[in-house]
Tab-separated table of C-alpha atoms in Angstrom:
chain	number	residue	atom	x	y	z
A	1	UNK	CA	-38.159	30.367	-22.099
A	2	UNK	CA	-34.568	31.433	-21.492
A	3	UNK	CA	-33.863	31.253	-17.724
A	4	UNK	CA	-30.204	32.228	-18.273
A	5	UNK	CA	-31.336	35.690	-19.344
A	6	UNK	CA	-33.674	36.090	-16.386
A	7	UNK	CA	-36.793	35.796	-18.488
A	8	UNK	CA	-39.548	34.217	-16.432
A	9	UNK	CA	-42.155	33.867	-19.146
A	10	UNK	CA	-42.490	34.244	-22.903
A	11	UNK	CA	-45.913	34.157	-24.517
A	12	UNK	CA	-46.415	33.915	-28.279
A	13	UNK	CA	-49.771	34.184	-30.001
A	14	UNK	CA	-51.036	35.333	-33.428
A	15	UNK	CA	-51.973	39.006	-33.556
A	16	UNK	CA	-54.980	40.391	-35.455
A	17	UNK	CA	-52.792	41.331	-38.429
A	18	UNK	CA	-51.431	37.780	-38.663
A	19	UNK	CA	-48.034	38.573	-37.164
A	20	UNK	CA	-46.723	36.887	-34.040
A	21	UNK	CA	-46.968	39.010	-30.916
A	22	UNK	CA	-44.446	38.161	-28.235
A	23	UNK	CA	-44.872	39.211	-24.626
A	24	UNK	CA	-41.899	38.864	-22.316
A	25	UNK	CA	-42.474	39.096	-18.587
A	26	UNK	CA	-39.659	39.677	-16.123
A	27	UNK	CA	-39.717	39.319	-12.352
A	28	UNK	CA	-38.817	42.680	-10.843
């Protein structure tokens, strides 16, 4: 996580095609 950029959560998990899918959630 990178709090300095205001990112509250970063989730990484392998996608079906083998690539890494990254979901970034921000508090609005």
